[in-house]
Amino acid sequence: MNTDTIRRACRRTGLFTTLMLATLTLVACASAPLPPTESLNGARDTIASAEQAEARRYAGAELEEANRQLAEADKAVADERMTDADRLAKQARVAAELAMARTEAAKAAAINRELERDAEALDEEMQRLGDQQ
Amino acid sequence: MNRKATAAVVLSSVLLTACAMSPTSPDGSEDVRTRLTTLQQNPEMKTHARTELRDAEAAVQLAEQPLADNEAALADYRVYMADRMVEIARAKGQTRLLESERERLGEQRDAARLAARTREADRAHAEAERARGSQADAAALSAREAEEMQRRIDDLEAEATERGLVLTLGDVLFATGSAQIQGGTNQNLEKLVTFLDQYPDRQVLIEGHTDNVGSAMFNETLSRQRAESVRRFLTDRRINSDRLTVSGFGFDRPIASNDSAMGRQQNRRVEVIIENRE
């Protein structure tokens, strides 16, 4: 009966130790966080896509902004401010997405202007043909 | 029991007050909300940027959540994200709107182009048709006319000469020594009337001739009177007398020898010359 009580106590102590260890590990992880690789890569990829889409020409300021945010994110990583780094990386990404969206809009507008000019030229041509008749 | 209820009401009131008095939405979120609302109220944007507007709405709602003073960085982050999401929605909506307009513009241009081409083709076709038609018409008309005229000339038994069509009315038309046309009607004369009706612009010379029996004076008078008889016949059939010129040549222009009865008969004649059109 007494032996039984001791064994139980030992088991409890083991469980307690395990829990303590786990908690310590988690605390260790929180105090030395990893850089937000995923966010940073996402930002870099999106900026690259925007550049590919000629964002420098059509949305230069927005692309500039994205690059600035990415630079800030890199600085935060160096300073081990990983939460800031993650946010800045996400800001860089969304800024690059905006640069891309505005680039697409500007390109679409240019194409439409071209089409309108074409149609007008054709209309004028028609008018001339009509007058000749 | 009653006390418990009172406590609950008081507690709820306190909680509600706490909510109302809680810190307001972070700076900048209000401006983002205003811009998002404008986009959401634009039907074009609602059509062309549905997903992006939904994402932006979620981002703005997050940015609007009040935060403690020590979470200013998080608040700034959320507002920054919401702001960009709203602008992305606007840009994408604009792009899609432009693209849908482009389809219309393209269709418009294609339609204009097609119309231009159709018109050109139609015109070219019509011109060709017209040219072909008028040529054919003219050719057909002149061919028909020539054919018709030839038929009438054949009918008239006239002879085509340099002076025109010469129709010789033999002396059987008149009794000996008389200028009267025998029998009232004469088939050759009727055909002549028809022909002159058909070609009203032709001038006509009516020339009387005789054989050499009798004096020149007598024969000249007789030849003229016979020519006059023909003219009267024609004017009676409503041929305009202005078109008709009458002469009597007596025996000055024989076409055969007066030595034989046959020759003399040939010489006794009235010639109707239908002049060629100039």
Tab-separated table of C-alpha atoms in Angstrom:
chain	number	residue	atom	x	y	z
A	1	MET	CA	0.000	0.000	0.000
A	2	ASN	CA	2.823	2.373	0.974
A	3	THR	CA	4.919	1.278	-1.973
A	4	ASP	CA	1.986	2.003	-4.190
A	5	THR	CA	1.734	5.565	-2.916
A	6	ILE	CA	5.445	6.193	-3.547
A	7	ARG	CA	5.221	4.850	-7.097
A	8	ARG	CA	2.287	7.132	-7.827
A	9	ALA	CA	4.182	10.122	-6.481
A	10	CYS	CA	7.156	9.286	-8.676
A	11	ARG	CA	4.947	9.074	-11.754
A	12	ARG	CA	3.477	12.468	-10.973
A	13	THR	CA	6.927	13.954	-10.617
A	14	GLY	CA	7.895	12.527	-14.059
A	15	LEU	CA	4.878	14.099	-15.691
A	16	PHE	CA	5.617	17.411	-14.028
A	17	THR	CA	9.220	17.330	-15.287
A	18	THR	CA	8.110	16.608	-18.831
A	19	LEU	CA	5.650	19.495	-18.805
A	20	MET	CA	8.273	21.837	-17.404
A	21	LEU	CA	10.723	20.874	-20.140
A	22	ALA	CA	8.151	21.434	-22.867
A	23	THR	CA	7.255	24.859	-21.494
A	24	LEU	CA	10.920	25.830	-21.321
A	25	THR	CA	11.454	24.755	-24.920
A	26	LEU	CA	8.497	26.843	-26.073
A	27	VAL	CA	9.746	29.875	-24.165
A	28	ALA	CA	13.182	29.382	-25.733
A	29	CYS	CA	11.607	29.334	-29.208
A	30	ALA	CA	9.713	32.570	-28.526
A	31	SER	CA	12.734	34.426	-27.292
A	32	ALA	CA	14.928	33.476	-30.307
A	33	PRO	CA	12.486	33.646	-33.298
A	34	LEU	CA	13.364	32.622	-36.839
A	35	PRO	CA	13.288	35.204	-39.660
A	36	PRO	CA	9.911	35.322	-41.531
A	37	THR	CA	11.315	33.489	-44.531
A	38	GLU	CA	7.965	32.826	-46.130
A	39	SER	CA	6.874	36.473	-46.003
A	40	LEU	CA	10.256	37.675	-47.227
A	41	ASN	CA	10.280	35.260	-50.156
A	42	GLY	CA	6.734	36.202	-51.016
A	43	ALA	CA	7.696	39.881	-51.079
A	44	ARG	CA	10.764	39.256	-53.251
A	45	ASP	CA	8.815	37.082	-55.726
A	46	THR	CA	6.044	39.633	-56.042
A	47	ILE	CA	8.492	42.493	-56.576
A	48	ALA	CA	10.249	40.426	-59.248
A	49	SER	CA	6.907	39.772	-60.986
A	50	ALA	CA	6.049	43.466	-60.854
A	51	GLU	CA	9.392	44.347	-62.409
A	52	GLN	CA	8.788	41.749	-65.078
A	53	ALA	CA	5.479	43.415	-65.834
A	54	GLU	CA	7.271	46.748	-66.448
A	55	ALA	CA	6.039	48.248	-63.180
A	56	ARG	CA	9.075	50.540	-63.184
A	57	ARG	CA	7.621	52.234	-66.245
A	58	TYR	CA	3.930	52.253	-65.333
A	59	ALA	CA	3.933	52.359	-61.500
A	60	GLY	CA	7.417	53.474	-60.521
A	61	ALA	CA	6.448	55.035	-57.165
A	62	GLU	CA	4.573	51.930	-56.040
A	63	LEU	CA	7.455	49.653	-56.981
A	64	GLU	CA	9.829	51.982	-55.139
A	65	GLU	CA	7.607	51.730	-52.063
A	66	ALA	CA	7.652	47.928	-52.196
A	67	ASN	CA	11.443	47.888	-52.395
A	68	ARG	CA	11.679	50.302	-49.476
A	69	GLN	CA	9.437	48.082	-47.333
A	70	LEU	CA	11.509	45.038	-48.255
A	71	ALA	CA	14.720	46.858	-47.292
A	72	GLU	CA	13.116	47.738	-43.943
A	73	ALA	CA	12.129	44.101	-43.468
A	74	ASP	CA	15.702	42.977	-44.134
A	75	LYS	CA	16.954	45.538	-41.615
A	76	ALA	CA	14.447	44.260	-39.028
A	77	VAL	CA	15.687	40.697	-39.618
A	78	ALA	CA	19.250	41.873	-39.010
A	79	ASP	CA	18.087	43.547	-35.785
A	80	GLU	CA	16.231	40.320	-34.891
A	81	ARG	CA	12.937	42.225	-34.733
A	82	MET	CA	11.177	39.322	-36.404
A	83	THR	CA	7.594	40.477	-35.818
A	84	ASP	CA	8.399	43.795	-37.466
A	85	ALA	CA	10.251	41.956	-40.206
A	86	ASP	CA	7.205	39.796	-40.937
A	87	ARG	CA	4.891	42.812	-41.111
A	88	LEU	CA	7.308	44.806	-43.248
A	89	ALA	CA	7.740	41.852	-45.609
A	90	LYS	CA	3.965	41.579	-45.932
A	91	GLN	CA	3.742	45.322	-46.550
A	92	ALA	CA	6.423	44.978	-49.233
A	93	ARG	CA	4.409	42.245	-50.860
A	94	VAL	CA	1.117	44.105	-50.856
A	95	ALA	CA	2.876	47.233	-52.157
A	96	ALA	CA	4.329	45.166	-55.010
A	97	GLU	CA	0.868	43.746	-55.728
A	98	LEU	CA	-0.472	47.269	-55.949
A	99	ALA	CA	2.380	48.222	-58.285
A	100	MET	CA	1.441	45.287	-60.498
A	101	ALA	CA	-2.275	46.082	-60.416
A	102	ARG	CA	-1.642	49.714	-61.363
A	103	THR	CA	0.727	48.593	-64.107
A	104	GLU	CA	-1.959	46.360	-65.568
A	105	ALA	CA	-4.514	49.162	-65.360
A	106	ALA	CA	-2.162	51.606	-67.100
A	107	LYS	CA	-1.426	49.089	-69.863
A	108	ALA	CA	-5.128	48.368	-70.340
A	109	ALA	CA	-5.856	52.090	-70.593
A	110	ALA	CA	-3.105	52.510	-73.202
A	111	ILE	CA	-4.502	49.672	-75.307
A	112	ASN	CA	-7.996	51.149	-75.113
A	113	ARG	CA	-6.753	54.556	-76.196
A	114	GLU	CA	-5.085	52.896	-79.171
A	115	LEU	CA	-8.291	51.070	-80.080
A	116	GLU	CA	-10.302	54.249	-79.790
A	117	ARG	CA	-7.881	56.056	-82.068
A	118	ASP	CA	-8.155	53.213	-84.565
A	119	ALA	CA	-11.934	53.306	-84.487
A	120	GLU	CA	-11.949	57.080	-84.904
A	121	ALA	CA	-9.544	56.896	-87.824
A	122	LEU	CA	-11.750	54.273	-89.401
A	123	ASP	CA	-14.828	56.396	-88.824
A	124	GLU	CA	-13.139	59.328	-90.515
A	125	GLU	CA	-12.154	57.101	-93.386
A	126	MET	CA	-15.757	55.958	-93.691
A	127	GLN	CA	-16.934	59.533	-93.612
A	128	ARG	CA	-14.565	60.380	-96.451
A	129	LEU	CA	-15.703	57.400	-98.445
A	130	GLY	CA	-19.281	58.427	-97.813
A	131	ASP	CA	-18.581	61.972	-99.015
A	132	GLN	CA	-16.973	60.683	-102.191
A	133	GLN	CA	-20.023	58.699	-103.035
B	1	MET	CA	-33.320	36.139	-7.292
B	2	ASN	CA	-34.236	39.775	-7.765
B	3	ARG	CA	-30.837	40.814	-6.610
B	4	LYS	CA	-29.168	38.501	-9.061
B	5	ALA	CA	-31.084	40.019	-11.963
B	6	THR	CA	-30.172	43.514	-10.895
B	7	ALA	CA	-26.567	42.507	-10.708
B	8	ALA	CA	-26.704	41.045	-14.217
B	9	VAL	CA	-28.259	44.217	-15.656
B	10	VAL	CA	-25.714	46.395	-13.939
B	11	LEU	CA	-22.900	44.185	-15.209
B	12	SER	CA	-24.159	44.293	-18.774
B	13	SER	CA	-24.501	48.062	-18.602
B	14	VAL	CA	-20.964	48.350	-17.375
B	15	LEU	CA	-19.721	46.087	-20.180
B	16	LEU	CA	-21.633	48.048	-22.823
B	17	THR	CA	-20.327	51.315	-21.500
B	18	ALA	CA	-16.858	49.849	-21.538
B	19	CYS	CA	-17.341	48.936	-25.216
B	20	ALA	CA	-18.616	52.368	-26.137
B	21	MET	CA	-15.860	54.049	-24.275
B	22	SER	CA	-13.192	51.699	-25.576
B	23	PRO	CA	-10.392	53.301	-27.676
B	24	THR	CA	-11.580	54.418	-31.118
B	25	SER	CA	-10.425	52.815	-34.378
B	26	PRO	CA	-6.784	53.426	-35.252
B	27	ASP	CA	-5.809	56.592	-37.125
B	28	GLY	CA	-6.094	56.251	-40.865
B	29	SER	CA	-8.657	53.438	-40.779
B	30	GLU	CA	-11.465	55.931	-41.215
B	31	ASP	CA	-9.968	57.289	-44.419
B	32	VAL	CA	-9.501	53.771	-45.784
B	33	ARG	CA	-13.110	52.926	-44.910
B	34	THR	CA	-14.340	56.002	-46.783
B	35	ARG	CA	-12.434	55.033	-49.913
B	36	LEU	CA	-13.628	51.446	-49.718
B	37	THR	CA	-17.250	52.550	-49.329
B	38	THR	CA	-16.946	54.706	-52.441
B	39	LEU	CA	-15.688	51.725	-54.404
B	40	GLN	CA	-18.370	49.439	-53.014
B	41	GLN	CA	-21.046	51.871	-54.118
B	42	ASN	CA	-19.714	51.951	-57.671
B	43	PRO	CA	-21.636	49.310	-59.662
B	44	GLU	CA	-18.798	48.914	-62.198
B	45	MET	CA	-16.390	48.146	-59.379
B	46	LYS	CA	-18.850	45.804	-57.746
B	47	THR	CA	-19.040	43.861	-61.003
B	48	HIS	CA	-15.377	43.861	-61.930
B	49	ALA	CA	-13.620	43.600	-58.541
B	50	ARG	CA	-15.967	41.502	-56.431
B	51	THR	CA	-13.286	39.279	-54.844
B	52	GLU	CA	-10.824	42.112	-54.307
B	53	LEU	CA	-13.480	44.236	-52.635
B	54	ARG	CA	-14.351	41.370	-50.310
B	55	ASP	CA	-10.688	40.935	-49.341
B	56	ALA	CA	-10.353	44.688	-48.849
B	57	GLU	CA	-13.478	44.718	-46.689
B	58	ALA	CA	-11.934	42.071	-44.418
B	59	ALA	CA	-8.664	44.012	-44.249
B	60	VAL	CA	-10.447	47.269	-43.439
B	61	GLN	CA	-12.541	45.613	-40.728
B	62	LEU	CA	-9.342	44.306	-39.185
B	63	ALA	CA	-7.738	47.743	-39.399
B	64	GLU	CA	-10.772	49.275	-37.701
B	65	GLN	CA	-10.441	47.110	-34.634
B	66	PRO	CA	-9.422	49.211	-31.689
B	67	LEU	CA	-6.036	48.377	-30.229
B	68	ALA	CA	-4.211	49.279	-27.060
B	69	ASP	CA	-1.858	52.218	-27.182
B	70	ASN	CA	1.179	49.948	-26.990
B	71	GLU	CA	0.081	48.208	-30.210
B	72	ALA	CA	0.444	51.243	-32.452
B	73	ALA	CA	2.830	49.321	-34.757
B	74	LEU	CA	0.223	46.608	-35.340
B	75	ALA	CA	-2.414	49.276	-35.971
B	76	ASP	CA	-0.175	50.967	-38.542
B	77	TYR	CA	0.500	47.629	-40.186
B	78	ARG	CA	-3.201	46.811	-40.472
B	79	VAL	CA	-4.052	50.244	-41.868
B	80	TYR	CA	-1.188	49.982	-44.365
B	81	MET	CA	-2.419	46.584	-45.559
B	82	ALA	CA	-6.054	47.721	-45.759
B	83	ASP	CA	-5.062	50.829	-47.685
B	84	ARG	CA	-3.171	48.803	-50.299
B	85	MET	CA	-5.938	46.214	-50.583
B	86	VAL	CA	-8.471	48.945	-51.316
B	87	GLU	CA	-6.212	50.446	-53.969
B	88	ILE	CA	-5.527	47.025	-55.490
B	89	ALA	CA	-9.271	46.434	-55.732
B	90	ARG	CA	-9.647	49.798	-57.471
B	91	ALA	CA	-6.825	49.104	-59.945
B	92	LYS	CA	-8.042	45.597	-60.755
B	93	GLY	CA	-11.595	46.833	-61.177
B	94	GLN	CA	-10.374	49.514	-63.554
B	95	THR	CA	-8.335	46.998	-65.531
B	96	ARG	CA	-11.282	44.645	-65.941
B	97	LEU	CA	-13.597	47.475	-66.822
B	98	LEU	CA	-11.149	48.616	-69.497
B	99	GLU	CA	-10.890	45.064	-70.764
B	100	SER	CA	-14.631	44.698	-71.058
B	101	GLU	CA	-14.779	48.051	-72.840
B	102	ARG	CA	-12.012	46.848	-75.097
B	103	GLU	CA	-14.159	43.967	-76.202
B	104	ARG	CA	-16.844	46.450	-77.106
B	105	LEU	CA	-14.338	48.765	-78.797
B	106	GLY	CA	-12.916	45.854	-80.726
B	107	GLU	CA	-16.371	44.820	-81.818
B	108	GLN	CA	-17.138	48.386	-82.776
B	109	ARG	CA	-13.964	48.636	-84.802
B	110	ASP	CA	-14.535	45.294	-86.448
B	111	ALA	CA	-18.082	46.337	-87.288
B	112	ALA	CA	-16.853	49.612	-88.751
B	113	ARG	CA	-14.212	47.777	-90.718
B	114	LEU	CA	-16.718	45.260	-91.993
B	115	ALA	CA	-19.137	48.008	-92.924
B	116	ALA	CA	-16.383	49.848	-94.773
B	117	ARG	CA	-15.415	46.734	-96.646
B	118	THR	CA	-18.978	45.778	-97.422
B	119	ARG	CA	-19.661	49.260	-98.638
B	120	GLU	CA	-16.570	49.254	-100.820
B	121	ALA	CA	-17.414	45.859	-102.217
B	122	ASP	CA	-21.025	46.851	-102.783
B	123	ARG	CA	-19.991	49.980	-104.547
B	124	ALA	CA	-17.442	48.212	-106.724
B	125	HIS	CA	-20.013	45.571	-107.526
B	126	ALA	CA	-22.694	48.138	-108.287
B	127	GLU	CA	-20.313	50.092	-110.490
B	128	ALA	CA	-19.293	47.001	-112.397
B	129	GLU	CA	-22.913	46.009	-112.727
B	130	ARG	CA	-23.872	49.467	-113.886
B	131	ALA	CA	-21.043	49.612	-116.420
B	132	ARG	CA	-21.872	46.169	-117.696
B	133	GLY	CA	-25.569	46.961	-117.683
B	134	SER	CA	-25.309	50.210	-119.608
B	135	GLN	CA	-22.975	48.688	-122.153
B	136	ALA	CA	-25.211	45.732	-122.604
B	137	ASP	CA	-28.259	47.953	-122.721
B	138	ALA	CA	-26.729	50.208	-125.333
B	139	ALA	CA	-25.520	47.286	-127.361
B	140	ALA	CA	-28.825	45.490	-127.074
B	141	LEU	CA	-30.742	48.641	-127.884
B	142	SER	CA	-28.697	49.522	-130.934
B	143	ALA	CA	-28.734	45.925	-132.086
B	144	ARG	CA	-32.469	45.755	-131.631
B	145	GLU	CA	-32.928	49.092	-133.305
B	146	ALA	CA	-30.777	48.162	-136.258
B	147	GLU	CA	-32.576	44.874	-136.601
B	148	GLU	CA	-35.941	46.533	-136.388
B	149	MET	CA	-35.046	49.155	-138.926
B	150	GLN	CA	-33.678	46.580	-141.306
B	151	ARG	CA	-36.901	44.641	-140.982
B	152	ARG	CA	-38.907	47.733	-141.771
B	153	ILE	CA	-36.698	48.615	-144.710
B	154	ASP	CA	-37.072	45.086	-146.010
B	155	ASP	CA	-40.778	45.403	-145.500
B	156	LEU	CA	-40.827	48.618	-147.438
B	157	GLU	CA	-38.903	47.021	-150.304
B	158	ALA	CA	-36.807	50.174	-150.380
B	159	GLU	CA	-33.315	50.344	-151.741
B	160	ALA	CA	-30.508	51.721	-149.622
B	161	THR	CA	-28.514	54.260	-151.630
B	162	GLU	CA	-26.122	57.120	-150.878
B	163	ARG	CA	-29.019	59.544	-150.861
B	164	GLY	CA	-31.001	57.419	-148.457
B	165	LEU	CA	-33.665	54.796	-148.781
B	166	VAL	CA	-35.254	54.940	-152.198
B	167	LEU	CA	-38.732	53.599	-152.596
B	168	THR	CA	-39.966	53.413	-156.181
B	169	LEU	CA	-43.677	53.588	-156.709
B	170	GLY	CA	-44.472	52.162	-160.131
B	171	ASP	CA	-46.910	53.691	-162.643
B	172	VAL	CA	-49.547	51.117	-161.772
B	173	LEU	CA	-50.338	53.555	-159.026
B	174	PHE	CA	-51.749	56.048	-161.492
B	175	ALA	CA	-54.106	55.852	-164.492
B	176	THR	CA	-52.546	56.899	-167.778
B	177	GLY	CA	-52.271	60.666	-168.009
B	178	SER	CA	-53.749	61.044	-164.502
B	179	ALA	CA	-52.192	62.143	-161.240
B	180	GLN	CA	-54.875	60.409	-159.155
B	181	ILE	CA	-53.757	57.487	-157.035
B	182	GLN	CA	-55.757	54.475	-158.054
B	183	GLY	CA	-57.814	52.422	-155.664
B	184	GLY	CA	-57.656	54.739	-152.677
B	185	THR	CA	-55.212	52.592	-150.715
B	186	ASN	CA	-51.945	51.152	-151.694
B	187	GLN	CA	-49.916	48.668	-149.715
B	188	ASN	CA	-46.582	50.239	-150.520
B	189	LEU	CA	-47.812	53.668	-149.461
B	190	GLU	CA	-49.280	52.268	-146.248
B	191	LYS	CA	-45.926	50.731	-145.403
B	192	LEU	CA	-44.281	54.047	-146.143
B	193	VAL	CA	-46.600	55.786	-143.696
B	194	THR	CA	-45.764	53.259	-141.011
B	195	PHE	CA	-42.068	53.686	-141.624
B	196	LEU	CA	-42.245	57.483	-141.489
B	197	ASP	CA	-44.269	57.292	-138.303
B	198	GLN	CA	-41.566	55.119	-136.796
B	199	TYR	CA	-38.729	57.444	-137.778
B	200	PRO	CA	-40.172	60.927	-137.431
B	201	ASP	CA	-36.824	62.690	-137.798
B	202	ARG	CA	-36.274	61.577	-141.411
B	203	GLN	CA	-36.791	64.080	-144.171
B	204	VAL	CA	-38.465	62.836	-147.345
B	205	LEU	CA	-37.995	63.807	-150.985
B	206	ILE	CA	-40.850	62.935	-153.315
B	207	GLU	CA	-39.767	63.018	-156.967
B	208	GLY	CA	-42.043	62.444	-159.946
B	209	HIS	CA	-40.682	61.038	-163.248
B	210	THR	CA	-42.283	60.245	-166.648
B	211	ASP	CA	-41.412	58.689	-170.020
B	212	ASN	CA	-40.777	60.805	-173.033
B	213	VAL	CA	-44.265	60.596	-174.511
B	214	GLY	CA	-45.667	64.110	-174.822
B	215	SER	CA	-44.164	67.527	-174.386
B	216	ALA	CA	-41.549	68.274	-171.770
B	217	MET	CA	-43.856	70.842	-170.197
B	218	PHE	CA	-46.720	68.348	-169.965
B	219	ASN	CA	-44.500	65.649	-168.538
B	220	GLU	CA	-42.943	67.951	-166.002
B	221	THR	CA	-46.321	69.103	-164.787
B	222	LEU	CA	-47.627	65.535	-164.735
B	223	SER	CA	-44.581	64.299	-162.784
B	224	ARG	CA	-44.953	67.095	-160.265
B	225	GLN	CA	-48.692	66.473	-159.891
B	226	ARG	CA	-48.090	62.781	-159.302
B	227	ALA	CA	-45.466	63.576	-156.652
B	228	GLU	CA	-47.967	65.996	-155.105
B	229	SER	CA	-50.559	63.228	-155.038
B	230	VAL	CA	-48.158	61.081	-153.015
B	231	ARG	CA	-47.502	63.953	-150.674
B	232	ARG	CA	-51.218	64.495	-150.186
B	233	PHE	CA	-51.632	60.841	-149.427
B	234	LEU	CA	-48.964	61.100	-146.749
B	235	THR	CA	-50.257	64.323	-145.216
B	236	ASP	CA	-53.724	62.768	-145.155
B	237	ARG	CA	-52.124	60.027	-143.031
B	238	ARG	CA	-50.844	62.765	-140.690
B	239	ILE	CA	-47.249	62.851	-141.877
B	240	ASN	CA	-45.985	66.395	-141.201
B	241	SER	CA	-45.764	68.263	-144.562
B	242	ASP	CA	-42.591	70.015	-143.334
B	243	ARG	CA	-40.771	66.756	-143.748
B	244	LEU	CA	-41.898	66.366	-147.331
B	245	THR	CA	-40.232	68.027	-150.335
B	246	VAL	CA	-41.822	67.560	-153.759
B	247	SER	CA	-40.194	67.860	-157.194
B	248	GLY	CA	-41.227	66.983	-160.751
B	249	PHE	CA	-38.465	66.004	-163.157
B	250	GLY	CA	-40.580	65.072	-166.225
B	251	PHE	CA	-38.521	62.812	-168.500
B	252	ASP	CA	-35.142	64.288	-167.465
B	253	ARG	CA	-34.040	61.309	-165.393
B	254	PRO	CA	-34.969	58.059	-167.039
B	255	ILE	CA	-33.836	54.822	-165.391
B	256	ALA	CA	-34.448	52.740	-168.496
B	257	SER	CA	-34.652	53.240	-172.300
B	258	ASN	CA	-37.791	54.924	-173.577
B	259	ASP	CA	-37.492	52.884	-176.773
B	260	SER	CA	-39.417	49.941	-175.416
B	261	ALA	CA	-42.787	49.776	-173.690
B	262	MET	CA	-41.061	48.004	-170.809
B	263	GLY	CA	-38.472	50.758	-170.484
B	264	ARG	CA	-41.077	53.473	-170.668
B	265	GLN	CA	-43.111	51.792	-167.954
B	266	GLN	CA	-40.041	51.716	-165.695
B	267	ASN	CA	-39.454	55.382	-166.323
B	268	ARG	CA	-42.995	56.315	-165.302
B	269	ARG	CA	-42.527	56.366	-161.529
B	270	VAL	CA	-42.525	58.329	-158.302
B	271	GLU	CA	-39.449	57.921	-156.173
B	272	VAL	CA	-39.690	58.487	-152.449
B	273	ILE	CA	-36.286	59.130	-150.955
B	274	ILE	CA	-36.075	58.805	-147.204
B	275	GLU	CA	-32.937	60.753	-146.364
B	276	ASN	CA	-30.316	59.318	-144.085
B	277	ARG	CA	-30.093	60.892	-140.696
B	278	GLU	CA	-27.152	63.217	-140.471
